[in-house]
């Protein structure tokens, strides 16, 4: 084997090797995919190239290589539950890969893989195994020729392990894997074919290190396979696994990728690490720390749905394991620094955002710890009613998990201590329902991927001319129709496709006899797709083949530009007023408003909000020029331009600058559309400031036309108030308060007067009772309006003596009511108002009920009310036994 390499050297040596074979190095895309609604997290190196496999290759790439950040915690590829229990699965991992887009194929891919492993890295051939898809004789033969491995060490497997698919739909193909034997060579012959102990048996000894996928199909939504236009190669090598092998370790956790983190866990907790069961918490924490930190650095945040929910689960699992190490306070966040130190060179975003990441993790941990004790209490209540050997129902296990964040394995341990079991099947069922809900949310995105149903005129990519132009003469490259909605790809377009928070343009595509209203423009990877509806004529293969004029709706676009530029001014102003920790977490730029999410840990004060508004408006009045430079991404960052973390920037970026050259007030990497001069923003008004999640605040604001509309609306409200209150602006508030106070006073006087009247009416009614045993019974017909009747009852309730029963039959228009009030002593003897009213109401086909002291029933058969209440005498008699 070669001299021991550090993990950084392994990464570098892989990339250098493929660069020497003509590959272009491409940066890792964020682990949170911002442009694929079918995917929660990036789960393979090929994700960012999905559209290229499907035929869109605007940059004309042939060979690329990279090291991709991946998360396998949901969907088709999910390793969450096994993490920490073995030594080679991870939630977050790096995938080293090389790709051919319609260029080289099986022969070169296999030959180079073999060359890198055995000649550059000098892995012992006798420990290597190749696998191929069961009927892929071609790959088998290439392996034979290239490696000279014995026949039985080039093994054939079925679709389960040797046909790779990204998800339920999308590019796929047969694959060839390389496995490595980490065991005792003396026992290799007798073990390697064993389905459990051997290759592909998911054991610690024979581990898969590299997968070479020969992408040649697309899986469609009906399950069928269609050949791709070109044959491609997609390979993925498990970085942490190859590091372990090259560093002579049997566990990935013993490599320098993990040891600094694990040592820190041991140091901070005082619990030493070992590679047995006792070390599970250390391993889980080290793994989950990486997943959480990279996902947060790339723009995801823990929350209650979708990917945020997955992150929350990961964090809670980590936090539970920290508790097993005796940590009762937030702990995981303390490890972010060491992660930034070890990974910051390869992935600078983790170093740049470490404080923010640590803050988010810390506040999530703290809120989980607060629910932990409540969860334990809930567990006690749930388990109290169960006898030894019984199962905790699945929905309860799920409740503990979902509400208190108890992973089922934890509930299992707690149950075991009490001699109980858990209903795993029931839990799984609830979990599945939850997942279906999450997936349904993800899939709300539009399915624009895939190659089904397109009518194609020419292959090519779209030239975007929208920075300079708002109309253009264009031709359709391809289009398709789905339930009356057209998706159109053009050769040239002035339409901006939704990106970086800025909404897509709307407008019109026009040709002779055919109008298509474009209601949205979206980006599918690098392709601009116009979504439209025919408003005149008919769209078909012939009518769509002509030249069109594409016109952007300029009124909307002007408003979008103003809002986008104002967002930049807002960010710069926030940093000035609140501090340099303010960084963009998300934004939305629509024609009607702008929304800006940013990192900040407390609510802004009224003064801070006003200060920010003033700064932005000053910069608008200063009519600053807005200039754009196109430059290399590193040069742009070096020039101090603000970049959005987690955003996938190309090699060349646009830098938008506001202010005189050299003394710009704002400088940001941005591909969006902007005003030429800040004066065009008109004005700026913040309408709300609120919290979105821990450590993130949200501002919504209006500019120009939108702000004017708001002022007009508010002014019209003020005008009404001025008129009605007969007051000038400065006296409105005082006059209004006075009016309110008067109204309250009058209400109180009215209520008092009503009670007085009721009390005297009640006193009038409560005369000459009928004596029924020891009870004094009053049966009376009344004719009070609704609220009058209620007031009357209130009056009686104040006066009623212990031994009295009052039964009233009230008729008001078409509504009849029966009310009963019973004194305290009689209630104790079994005369209950609620029962009495029910029985009486039955005589008038009415319904009702109430408390023992007071109850009421209603009926529409008003003519029966008077007769019904007469039955009170006999009922009270029966109740009292007289
Ligand atoms: N896409 C394949 C995998 O993820 C190879 O890169 O295994």
Coordinates of N, CA and C in Angstrom, one line a residue, residues 16 52 69 122 168 176 184 188 227 249 262 266 273 318 347 461 486 587 601 634 641 718 763 774 796 876 879:
X16 N -6.9 14.8 -8.5 CA -5.7 14.9 -9.4 C -5.7 13.8 -10.5
X52 N -28.4 16.8 -17.0 CA -27.4 16.5 -18.1 C -27.7 15.1 -18.6
X69 N -20.9 16.5 -1.1 CA -21.5 16.3 0.2 C -22.8 15.6 0.1
X122 N -2.2 1.5 -4.7 CA -1.5 0.3 -4.4 C -2.2 -0.6 -3.4
X168 N -37.6 7.2 -7.4 CA -38.7 6.5 -8.1 C -38.7 6.7 -9.6
X176 N -21.6 -1.6 -11.6 CA -20.5 -2.5 -11.3 C -19.8 -1.9 -10.0
X184 N -9.4 -11.6 7.4 CA -8.2 -12.5 7.3 C -8.2 -13.3 6.0
X188 N -10.7 -16.2 3.4 CA -11.4 -15.5 2.3 C -12.2 -16.5 1.4
X227 N -34.4 4.2 -23.1 CA -33.0 4.5 -23.2 C -32.7 6.0 -23.2
X249 N -7.3 1.2 8.8 CA -8.2 1.1 9.9 C -9.4 0.2 9.6
X262 N -14.4 12.8 17.7 CA -14.6 11.8 18.7 C -13.8 12.1 20.0
X266 N -15.1 12.8 23.8 CA -14.6 12.1 25.0 C -14.1 13.2 26.0
X273 N -13.6 6.9 24.7 CA -14.2 6.2 23.6 C -13.6 4.8 23.4
X318 N -29.1 12.7 18.3 CA -27.8 13.0 18.8 C -27.9 13.5 20.3
X347 N -14.3 22.4 2.5 CA -15.6 23.0 2.4 C -15.7 24.3 3.3
X461 N -29.2 25.0 -25.9 CA -29.5 25.6 -24.7 C -30.0 27.0 -24.9
X486 N -48.7 24.5 -21.0 CA -47.5 24.2 -21.8 C -46.2 24.5 -21.1
X587 N -34.9 34.5 0.8 CA -35.6 35.8 0.4 C -36.6 35.5 -0.6
X601 N -30.6 37.1 16.6 CA -31.2 36.3 17.7 C -32.3 36.9 18.6
X634 N -14.2 33.2 -7.0 CA -13.3 33.4 -5.9 C -12.9 34.9 -5.9
X641 N -17.6 40.8 -1.8 CA -19.0 40.7 -2.1 C -19.7 39.7 -1.2
X718 N -57.6 56.7 7.9 CA -57.4 57.9 8.7 C -58.5 59.0 8.4
X763 N -88.6 39.6 41.5 CA -89.3 39.8 42.8 C -90.8 39.6 42.6
X774 N -91.6 19.9 50.6 CA -90.9 21.0 51.3 C -90.5 22.1 50.3
X796 N -83.4 36.2 38.8 CA -84.0 35.2 39.6 C -82.9 34.4 40.3
X876 N -91.7 17.2 40.2 CA -91.0 17.6 41.5 C -91.5 16.7 42.6
X879 N -89.8 13.4 42.4 CA -88.4 13.5 42.8 C -88.3 13.6 44.3

